[in-house]
CSV table of C-alpha atoms in Angstrom, one decimal:
chain,number,residue,atom,x,y,z
A,1,UNK,CA,0.0,-0.3,-0.3
A,2,UNK,CA,2.8,2.3,-1.2
A,3,UNK,CA,1.7,6.2,-0.9
A,4,UNK,CA,1.0,7.9,-4.2
A,5,UNK,CA,3.5,10.3,-3.9
A,6,UNK,CA,6.0,7.6,-4.4
A,7,UNK,CA,4.4,6.0,-7.3
A,8,UNK,CA,4.9,6.7,-10.9
A,9,UNK,CA,1.2,7.6,-12.7
A,10,UNK,CA,-0.1,3.9,-13.6
A,11,UNK,CA,-1.6,3.7,-17.3
A,12,UNK,CA,-4.4,1.1,-16.3
A,13,UNK,CA,-6.4,-1.7,-18.4
A,14,UNK,CA,-9.6,-2.0,-16.1
A,15,UNK,CA,-10.9,-5.8,-16.6
A,16,UNK,CA,-14.9,-6.0,-15.7
A,17,UNK,CA,-15.3,-8.9,-18.3
A,18,UNK,CA,-19.0,-8.4,-18.6
A,19,UNK,CA,-20.0,-7.0,-16.0
A,20,UNK,CA,-19.4,-3.2,-16.6
A,21,UNK,CA,-21.7,-0.9,-14.7
A,22,UNK,CA,-22.1,1.6,-11.9
A,23,UNK,CA,-23.1,-1.1,-9.2
A,24,UNK,CA,-21.8,-4.6,-11.1
A,25,UNK,CA,-18.2,-3.3,-11.7
A,26,UNK,CA,-18.2,-0.4,-8.6
A,27,UNK,CA,-13.9,-0.5,-8.6
A,28,UNK,CA,-13.7,0.3,-12.2
A,29,UNK,CA,-16.7,3.1,-11.5
A,30,UNK,CA,-15.1,4.9,-9.2
A,31,UNK,CA,-11.0,4.7,-10.8
A,32,UNK,CA,-12.9,6.4,-13.9
A,33,UNK,CA,-14.0,9.1,-11.5
A,34,UNK,CA,-11.5,9.6,-10.2
A,35,UNK,CA,-8.3,8.8,-11.9
A,36,UNK,CA,-9.6,9.2,-15.1
A,37,UNK,CA,-6.2,9.9,-16.4
A,38,UNK,CA,-4.5,6.7,-15.5
A,39,UNK,CA,-7.1,4.8,-17.5
A,40,UNK,CA,-6.5,3.9,-21.1
A,41,UNK,CA,-9.0,1.3,-21.6
A,42,UNK,CA,-12.0,-0.8,-19.7
A,43,UNK,CA,-11.3,-4.2,-21.1
A,44,UNK,CA,-14.6,-5.8,-21.6
A,45,UNK,CA,-16.0,-7.7,-24.8
A,46,UNK,CA,-19.6,-7.7,-24.2
A,47,UNK,CA,-19.7,-4.2,-24.1
A,48,UNK,CA,-16.5,-3.3,-26.6
A,49,UNK,CA,-17.2,0.0,-28.9
A,50,UNK,CA,-20.0,1.3,-26.8
A,51,UNK,CA,-19.4,5.0,-25.6
A,52,UNK,CA,-18.1,4.6,-21.8
A,53,UNK,CA,-19.7,7.7,-20.5
A,54,UNK,CA,-23.7,5.8,-21.3
A,55,UNK,CA,-23.1,3.2,-19.4
A,56,UNK,CA,-20.9,4.8,-15.9
A,57,UNK,CA,-22.2,8.7,-17.0
A,58,UNK,CA,-18.6,8.9,-16.8
A,59,UNK,CA,-15.6,8.4,-18.3
A,60,UNK,CA,-15.3,10.3,-21.6
A,61,UNK,CA,-12.8,9.5,-24.3
A,62,UNK,CA,-12.0,6.5,-22.6
A,63,UNK,CA,-12.3,3.1,-24.8
A,64,UNK,CA,-14.3,-0.2,-24.1
A,65,UNK,CA,-12.0,-3.0,-25.8
A,66,UNK,CA,-12.7,-6.3,-26.2
A,67,UNK,CA,-9.2,-7.9,-25.9
A,68,UNK,CA,-5.7,-7.4,-23.8
A,69,UNK,CA,-4.2,-7.4,-27.1
A,70,UNK,CA,-6.2,-4.3,-28.5
A,71,UNK,CA,-5.4,-2.6,-24.7
A,72,UNK,CA,-1.7,-2.9,-25.7
A,73,UNK,CA,-2.0,-0.3,-28.4
A,74,UNK,CA,-2.1,2.3,-25.6
A,75,UNK,CA,0.6,1.4,-23.3
A,76,UNK,CA,-0.5,0.2,-20.5
A,77,UNK,CA,1.6,0.0,-17.5
A,78,UNK,CA,-1.6,-2.2,-14.9
A,79,UNK,CA,-4.4,-4.3,-14.9
A,80,UNK,CA,-6.8,-3.8,-12.7
A,81,UNK,CA,-9.5,-6.4,-11.4
A,82,UNK,CA,-12.8,-3.9,-11.6
A,83,UNK,CA,-15.3,-5.5,-9.6
A,84,UNK,CA,-16.0,-6.4,-6.2
A,85,UNK,CA,-18.0,-10.0,-6.2
A,86,UNK,CA,-19.8,-11.2,-3.9
A,87,UNK,CA,-17.0,-12.7,-1.2
A,88,UNK,CA,-14.3,-11.2,-3.2
A,89,UNK,CA,-13.8,-14.4,-5.1
A,90,UNK,CA,-11.9,-14.4,-8.6
A,91,UNK,CA,-13.9,-15.5,-11.7
A,92,UNK,CA,-12.3,-18.5,-12.9
A,93,UNK,CA,-12.4,-17.4,-16.6
A,94,UNK,CA,-10.5,-14.2,-15.9
A,95,UNK,CA,-7.1,-16.6,-14.5
A,96,UNK,CA,-6.2,-16.6,-18.6
A,97,UNK,CA,-6.4,-12.8,-19.3
A,98,UNK,CA,-4.2,-12.3,-15.8
A,99,UNK,CA,-1.7,-14.7,-17.4
A,100,UNK,CA,-1.4,-12.6,-20.0
A,101,UNK,CA,-1.2,-9.4,-18.2
A,102,UNK,CA,1.7,-11.1,-16.5
A,103,UNK,CA,3.2,-12.5,-19.9
A,104,UNK,CA,2.9,-8.8,-21.5
A,105,UNK,CA,4.9,-7.5,-18.3
A,106,UNK,CA,1.8,-5.5,-16.8
A,107,UNK,CA,1.3,-5.3,-12.7
A,108,UNK,CA,-1.7,-6.6,-12.0
A,109,UNK,CA,-4.2,-4.6,-9.2
A,110,UNK,CA,-6.5,-6.5,-7.3
A,111,UNK,CA,-8.5,-5.7,-4.8
A,112,UNK,CA,-10.8,-9.4,-4.7
A,113,UNK,CA,-10.3,-11.4,-1.1
A,114,UNK,CA,-8.6,-13.5,-3.4
A,115,UNK,CA,-5.0,-12.7,-3.0
A,116,UNK,CA,-3.3,-13.6,-6.4
A,117,UNK,CA,0.1,-13.6,-4.0
A,118,UNK,CA,-1.1,-16.7,-2.8
A,119,UNK,CA,-2.4,-18.7,-5.8
A,120,UNK,CA,0.9,-20.3,-6.9
A,121,UNK,CA,0.4,-20.2,-10.3
A,122,UNK,CA,-0.1,-16.6,-10.7
A,123,UNK,CA,3.1,-16.1,-8.3
A,124,UNK,CA,5.0,-18.3,-10.3
A,125,UNK,CA,4.2,-16.6,-13.3
A,126,UNK,CA,5.0,-12.9,-12.2
A,127,UNK,CA,8.1,-13.9,-10.7
A,128,UNK,CA,9.6,-15.1,-13.7
A,129,UNK,CA,8.3,-12.3,-15.4
A,130,UNK,CA,9.3,-9.7,-12.5
A,131,UNK,CA,5.7,-8.6,-12.1
A,132,UNK,CA,4.3,-6.9,-9.1
A,133,UNK,CA,0.7,-8.3,-8.3
A,134,UNK,CA,-0.9,-6.0,-5.8
A,135,UNK,CA,-3.4,-7.6,-3.2
A,136,UNK,CA,-5.0,-4.1,-2.7
A,137,UNK,CA,-6.9,-5.9,0.5
A,138,UNK,CA,-3.7,-7.5,2.2
A,139,UNK,CA,-3.8,-6.3,5.8
A,140,UNK,CA,-0.9,-5.4,7.4
A,141,UNK,CA,0.5,-8.2,9.9
A,142,UNK,CA,1.5,-6.4,12.8
A,143,UNK,CA,-2.3,-5.2,13.8
A,144,UNK,CA,-3.4,-4.3,17.2
A,145,UNK,CA,-6.9,-4.2,18.9
A,146,UNK,CA,-9.0,-1.0,19.7
A,147,UNK,CA,-6.9,1.0,22.3
A,148,UNK,CA,-9.5,4.2,22.9
A,149,UNK,CA,-6.5,6.5,21.9
A,150,UNK,CA,-8.7,8.2,19.3
A,151,UNK,CA,-11.7,9.9,20.9
A,152,UNK,CA,-9.9,12.6,22.9
A,153,UNK,CA,-7.8,14.1,19.9
A,154,UNK,CA,-8.3,17.9,18.7
A,155,UNK,CA,-9.2,17.2,15.3
A,156,UNK,CA,-12.6,16.6,13.4
A,157,UNK,CA,-13.5,13.0,12.4
A,158,UNK,CA,-16.4,12.4,10.0
A,159,UNK,CA,-17.1,9.0,9.0
A,160,UNK,CA,-19.5,8.4,6.3
A,161,UNK,CA,-22.3,5.3,6.9
A,162,UNK,CA,-25.3,3.9,5.3
A,163,UNK,CA,-28.1,1.9,5.5
A,164,UNK,CA,-26.5,-0.8,3.0
A,165,UNK,CA,-23.3,-1.4,1.1
A,166,UNK,CA,-22.3,0.1,-2.5
A,167,UNK,CA,-24.5,3.4,-1.7
A,168,UNK,CA,-22.2,5.7,-1.7
A,169,UNK,CA,-20.4,6.7,1.3
A,170,UNK,CA,-16.9,6.3,-0.3
A,171,UNK,CA,-18.0,8.3,-3.0
A,172,UNK,CA,-19.6,11.1,-0.2
A,173,UNK,CA,-16.2,10.4,1.7
A,174,UNK,CA,-14.0,11.6,-1.4
A,175,UNK,CA,-16.1,14.3,-2.2
A,176,UNK,CA,-16.2,16.1,1.4
A,177,UNK,CA,-12.6,15.5,2.0
A,178,UNK,CA,-12.5,17.7,-2.0
A,179,UNK,CA,-14.9,20.3,-1.5
A,180,UNK,CA,-13.0,20.7,2.4
A,181,UNK,CA,-9.4,21.2,0.8
A,182,UNK,CA,-11.0,23.4,-1.8
A,183,UNK,CA,-12.5,25.4,1.2
A,184,UNK,CA,-9.2,26.2,3.1
A,185,UNK,CA,-9.3,23.1,5.4
A,186,UNK,CA,-6.6,20.7,6.1
A,187,UNK,CA,-8.1,17.5,5.1
A,188,UNK,CA,-7.7,13.9,4.5
A,189,UNK,CA,-9.7,11.2,2.7
A,190,UNK,CA,-8.8,7.9,4.8
A,191,UNK,CA,-9.5,4.9,2.8
A,192,UNK,CA,-10.9,1.9,4.6
A,193,UNK,CA,-11.6,-0.2,1.5
A,194,UNK,CA,-9.6,-1.8,-1.8
A,195,UNK,CA,-11.0,1.0,-4.3
A,196,UNK,CA,-10.6,3.6,-2.1
A,197,UNK,CA,-7.0,2.5,-1.2
A,198,UNK,CA,-6.1,2.5,-5.0
A,199,UNK,CA,-7.1,6.1,-5.3
A,200,UNK,CA,-5.8,7.5,-2.6
A,201,UNK,CA,-2.8,5.3,-2.9
A,202,UNK,CA,-2.6,4.0,1.2
A,203,UNK,CA,-5.4,2.6,3.5
A,204,UNK,CA,-6.3,-0.2,5.2
A,205,UNK,CA,-8.7,-2.9,3.9
A,206,UNK,CA,-10.7,-3.7,7.0
A,207,UNK,CA,-13.0,-6.2,5.2
A,208,UNK,CA,-10.0,-8.4,5.3
A,209,UNK,CA,-8.5,-7.7,9.3
A,210,UNK,CA,-9.3,-10.1,11.4
A,211,UNK,CA,-12.3,-9.1,13.8
A,212,UNK,CA,-10.7,-8.4,16.7
A,213,UNK,CA,-8.1,-6.1,15.1
A,214,UNK,CA,-11.0,-4.1,12.9
A,215,UNK,CA,-11.1,-1.3,15.3
A,216,UNK,CA,-6.9,-0.9,15.8
A,217,UNK,CA,-6.5,-0.9,12.1
A,218,UNK,CA,-8.9,2.1,12.2
A,219,UNK,CA,-7.6,3.2,15.2
A,220,UNK,CA,-3.9,3.0,13.4
A,221,UNK,CA,-5.0,5.0,10.2
A,222,UNK,CA,-6.9,8.0,12.2
A,223,UNK,CA,-3.5,8.3,14.3
A,224,UNK,CA,-0.9,8.1,11.3
A,225,UNK,CA,-2.8,11.5,10.2
A,226,UNK,CA,-3.7,12.8,13.8
A,227,UNK,CA,-1.8,16.3,13.0
A,228,UNK,CA,-4.8,16.7,10.0
A,229,UNK,CA,-7.3,19.4,11.2
A,230,UNK,CA,-10.1,17.0,9.3
A,231,UNK,CA,-10.0,13.4,8.6
A,232,UNK,CA,-13.0,11.8,6.2
A,233,UNK,CA,-13.0,8.3,7.3
A,234,UNK,CA,-14.7,6.1,4.1
A,235,UNK,CA,-17.3,3.7,5.5
A,236,UNK,CA,-18.1,0.1,4.6
A,237,UNK,CA,-21.3,-1.8,4.7
A,238,UNK,CA,-23.6,-0.9,8.3
A,239,UNK,CA,-24.4,-1.3,11.4
A,240,UNK,CA,-27.5,-2.7,10.1
A,241,UNK,CA,-26.3,-5.5,7.2
A,242,UNK,CA,-26.4,-8.9,8.4
A,243,UNK,CA,-23.5,-9.8,6.3
A,244,UNK,CA,-21.0,-6.9,7.0
A,245,UNK,CA,-21.6,-5.3,10.4
A,246,UNK,CA,-19.2,-6.4,12.7
A,247,UNK,CA,-16.9,-4.3,9.9
A,248,UNK,CA,-19.1,-1.7,10.3
A,249,UNK,CA,-18.7,-1.4,13.7
A,250,UNK,CA,-15.6,-1.8,14.3
A,251,UNK,CA,-15.2,1.5,11.8
A,252,UNK,CA,-17.2,3.1,14.4
A,253,UNK,CA,-15.6,2.3,17.5
A,254,UNK,CA,-12.1,2.6,15.7
A,255,UNK,CA,-12.8,6.1,14.0
A,256,UNK,CA,-14.5,7.3,17.4
A,257,UNK,CA,-15.9,9.8,14.8
A,258,UNK,CA,-18.0,13.1,16.2
A,259,UNK,CA,-19.6,13.8,12.9
A,260,UNK,CA,-21.2,11.3,10.7
A,261,UNK,CA,-22.6,11.7,6.7
A,262,UNK,CA,-25.8,9.3,6.3
A,263,UNK,CA,-25.7,8.1,2.7
A,264,UNK,CA,-28.5,6.8,0.9
A,265,UNK,CA,-29.5,6.1,-2.3
A,266,UNK,CA,-33.2,7.0,-3.6
A,267,UNK,CA,-35.4,3.9,-4.2
A,268,UNK,CA,-33.6,1.8,-2.7
A,269,UNK,CA,-35.9,-0.4,-0.6
A,270,UNK,CA,-34.2,-3.5,-0.2
A,271,UNK,CA,-30.6,-4.4,0.6
A,272,UNK,CA,-28.6,-5.9,-1.8
A,273,UNK,CA,-28.3,-9.4,-2.6
A,274,UNK,CA,-31.0,-10.0,0.9
A,275,UNK,CA,-34.0,-10.0,1.5
A,276,UNK,CA,-34.0,-7.1,4.0
A,277,UNK,CA,-35.8,-4.2,4.0
A,278,UNK,CA,-33.6,-1.0,4.5
A,279,UNK,CA,-34.0,0.8,7.5
A,280,UNK,CA,-35.5,4.4,7.2
A,281,UNK,CA,-33.6,7.7,8.0
A,282,UNK,CA,-35.0,7.8,11.6
A,283,UNK,CA,-34.1,4.5,12.4
A,284,UNK,CA,-30.3,4.9,11.0
A,285,UNK,CA,-29.8,7.9,12.9
A,286,UNK,CA,-31.3,6.7,16.0
A,287,UNK,CA,-28.8,3.2,16.1
A,288,UNK,CA,-25.6,4.9,15.2
A,289,UNK,CA,-26.1,7.9,17.4
A,290,UNK,CA,-26.9,5.5,20.0
A,291,UNK,CA,-24.9,2.5,19.6
A,292,UNK,CA,-21.8,5.5,19.6
A,293,UNK,CA,-22.8,7.0,22.6
A,294,UNK,CA,-21.1,5.2,25.9
A,295,UNK,CA,-18.0,5.8,24.3
A,296,UNK,CA,-18.2,9.1,22.3
A,297,UNK,CA,-20.6,11.4,21.7
A,298,UNK,CA,-21.5,11.9,17.9
A,299,UNK,CA,-24.0,12.5,15.5
A,300,UNK,CA,-25.6,12.2,12.2
A,301,UNK,CA,-25.0,16.1,10.7
A,302,UNK,CA,-26.0,15.8,7.1
A,303,UNK,CA,-27.3,13.5,4.6
A,304,UNK,CA,-25.6,12.5,1.4
A,305,UNK,CA,-27.5,11.3,-1.2
A,306,UNK,CA,-26.5,8.8,-4.3
A,307,UNK,CA,-28.8,10.0,-7.0
A,308,UNK,CA,-27.5,8.2,-10.2
A,309,UNK,CA,-29.7,7.9,-12.6
A,310,UNK,CA,-32.0,10.7,-11.5
A,311,UNK,CA,-32.1,14.0,-13.4
A,312,UNK,CA,-31.3,17.4,-12.0
A,313,UNK,CA,-34.4,18.4,-11.2
A,314,UNK,CA,-35.7,14.9,-9.5
A,315,UNK,CA,-32.4,14.7,-7.5
A,316,UNK,CA,-33.3,18.4,-6.4
A,317,UNK,CA,-36.7,17.0,-5.6
A,318,UNK,CA,-35.6,14.6,-3.3
A,319,UNK,CA,-32.9,16.1,-1.4
A,320,UNK,CA,-35.6,18.7,-0.4
A,321,UNK,CA,-37.9,15.8,0.8
A,322,UNK,CA,-35.0,14.1,2.6
A,323,UNK,CA,-34.4,17.4,4.3
A,324,UNK,CA,-38.0,17.9,5.5
A,325,UNK,CA,-37.9,14.6,6.5
A,326,UNK,CA,-34.9,14.6,8.4
A,327,UNK,CA,-34.4,18.2,9.9
A,328,UNK,CA,-30.4,17.5,8.3
A,329,UNK,CA,-28.9,19.6,5.6
A,330,UNK,CA,-29.3,17.2,2.4
A,331,UNK,CA,-26.9,16.9,-1.0
A,332,UNK,CA,-26.0,14.6,-4.0
A,333,UNK,CA,-22.2,15.8,-3.6
A,334,UNK,CA,-21.7,15.1,-7.4
A,335,UNK,CA,-24.3,16.8,-8.7
A,336,UNK,CA,-24.4,20.2,-6.2
A,337,UNK,CA,-22.1,19.7,-4.5
A,338,UNK,CA,-21.0,19.4,-0.8
A,339,UNK,CA,-21.7,23.1,0.7
A,340,UNK,CA,-24.7,22.1,2.9
A,341,UNK,CA,-22.5,19.0,4.5
A,342,UNK,CA,-19.1,21.6,4.9
A,343,UNK,CA,-21.6,24.4,6.6
A,344,UNK,CA,-23.1,21.4,8.8
A,345,UNK,CA,-19.4,20.5,9.7
A,346,UNK,CA,-18.1,24.2,10.2
A,347,UNK,CA,-19.3,24.4,13.8
A,348,UNK,CA,-17.0,21.4,14.8
A,349,UNK,CA,-13.8,22.6,13.3
A,350,UNK,CA,-11.2,22.6,15.7
A,351,UNK,CA,-11.5,26.2,17.1
A,352,UNK,CA,-7.6,26.9,16.2
A,353,UNK,CA,-8.3,26.3,12.4
A,354,UNK,CA,-5.7,23.5,12.6
A,355,UNK,CA,-4.5,20.6,15.3
A,356,UNK,CA,-0.9,20.3,16.6
C-alpha cells in the first residue's frame, strides 16, 4: 500500500468482462471517476465499442476494448480487476486474462479477497516475468486491537455511514474531503476499502482484517494522520447489515468520529443481495448515535444522497424531501456539491483552525 507520492502514475486497463456497470463494477466506476487520467482502456468484450460514459455516466473518451491485445496499443502498465464480487472471489474465467497480462509484463492490481500472491500459478509466473501482483486487500501483519486512543484527539473526524453496502459512502467521503480542502481545511480522505486505497494510494481494507483488530486498524489510520485538521473516513457496509455489520461497528469504534454523514440511494428499499428491508432515515440515525454514545459523543450532521440515474430536477426534489423528513441538511455531492455538509461541519471545526 504505497503512498501515491512514491509511485509513478499508472496507465491502467480495467478488467470488467461482462459486468461493466455502476454497481456491478463499482471499482471500475470509481477509478474511472477519480483516476481517469490514469485509465487508458476498459476491457469488456460485451460492451466493446460502446461509449463508456453511456454505461457509467463518466469516462468520456476512454475506450472499451474486447481483448487485452487491443488494450496493449494504449501502452498500459497495469491490469486492474474492476469488480467486487460477492465474497471477493476471483472468477475462474479471468485467470487466462491475468496470465496474459503477466506475460505482457503488466502489474496486476487486485482488490478481491482472492489473493493472487497466494496462488502458486500466478505467483510463479509473476516471479518469472518480474511483475508485481498488488493484492490491495492484504492487511498489515502487525495490527493490534483498538485501545480507545482516538476519542480525545483535537481534530475533527467524519465517518460516512449508510443503510446498505454499495450506496455511496466512498464517493461521499472523497467529495467531502475535496470540497473541504478547496475551502481551506487541512483535510485528508482515509481509505478503508480496496478501491479507496487504489485512489488514495494508502489505507487498510478493513473487511479482510481479523475481527478483533478492525477497530485497531482504523485507530492506526487515524493516529497516523492525527496532525490533520479534518479526517474524512470512508465507511463500509452498515451496522445493521446481516453480512457486514461487524466491519461497520469496528469502523465506528476505531474512528471515534464526532460527526457522521448518512449516505443513501433513493429508491433502494431492499438491501443488495438480501431480502432485508432498508431501515428508515430515523432508524439509521438513532442506531448510529445510540451505539456510539456510551464511548464518545457522536451525531449525524447531514445526509448525502446518491441520485445516480436521476435527472437534476428529480434529484433536487429528493434532496428537498429528505431535508424535510430528517430535519438535516442534504445534498448529492456529485450533482450539487458538498456545501451543505461543510456548513454542518463548520461549528465542529477545531477552534485553532488546525491541530498540533
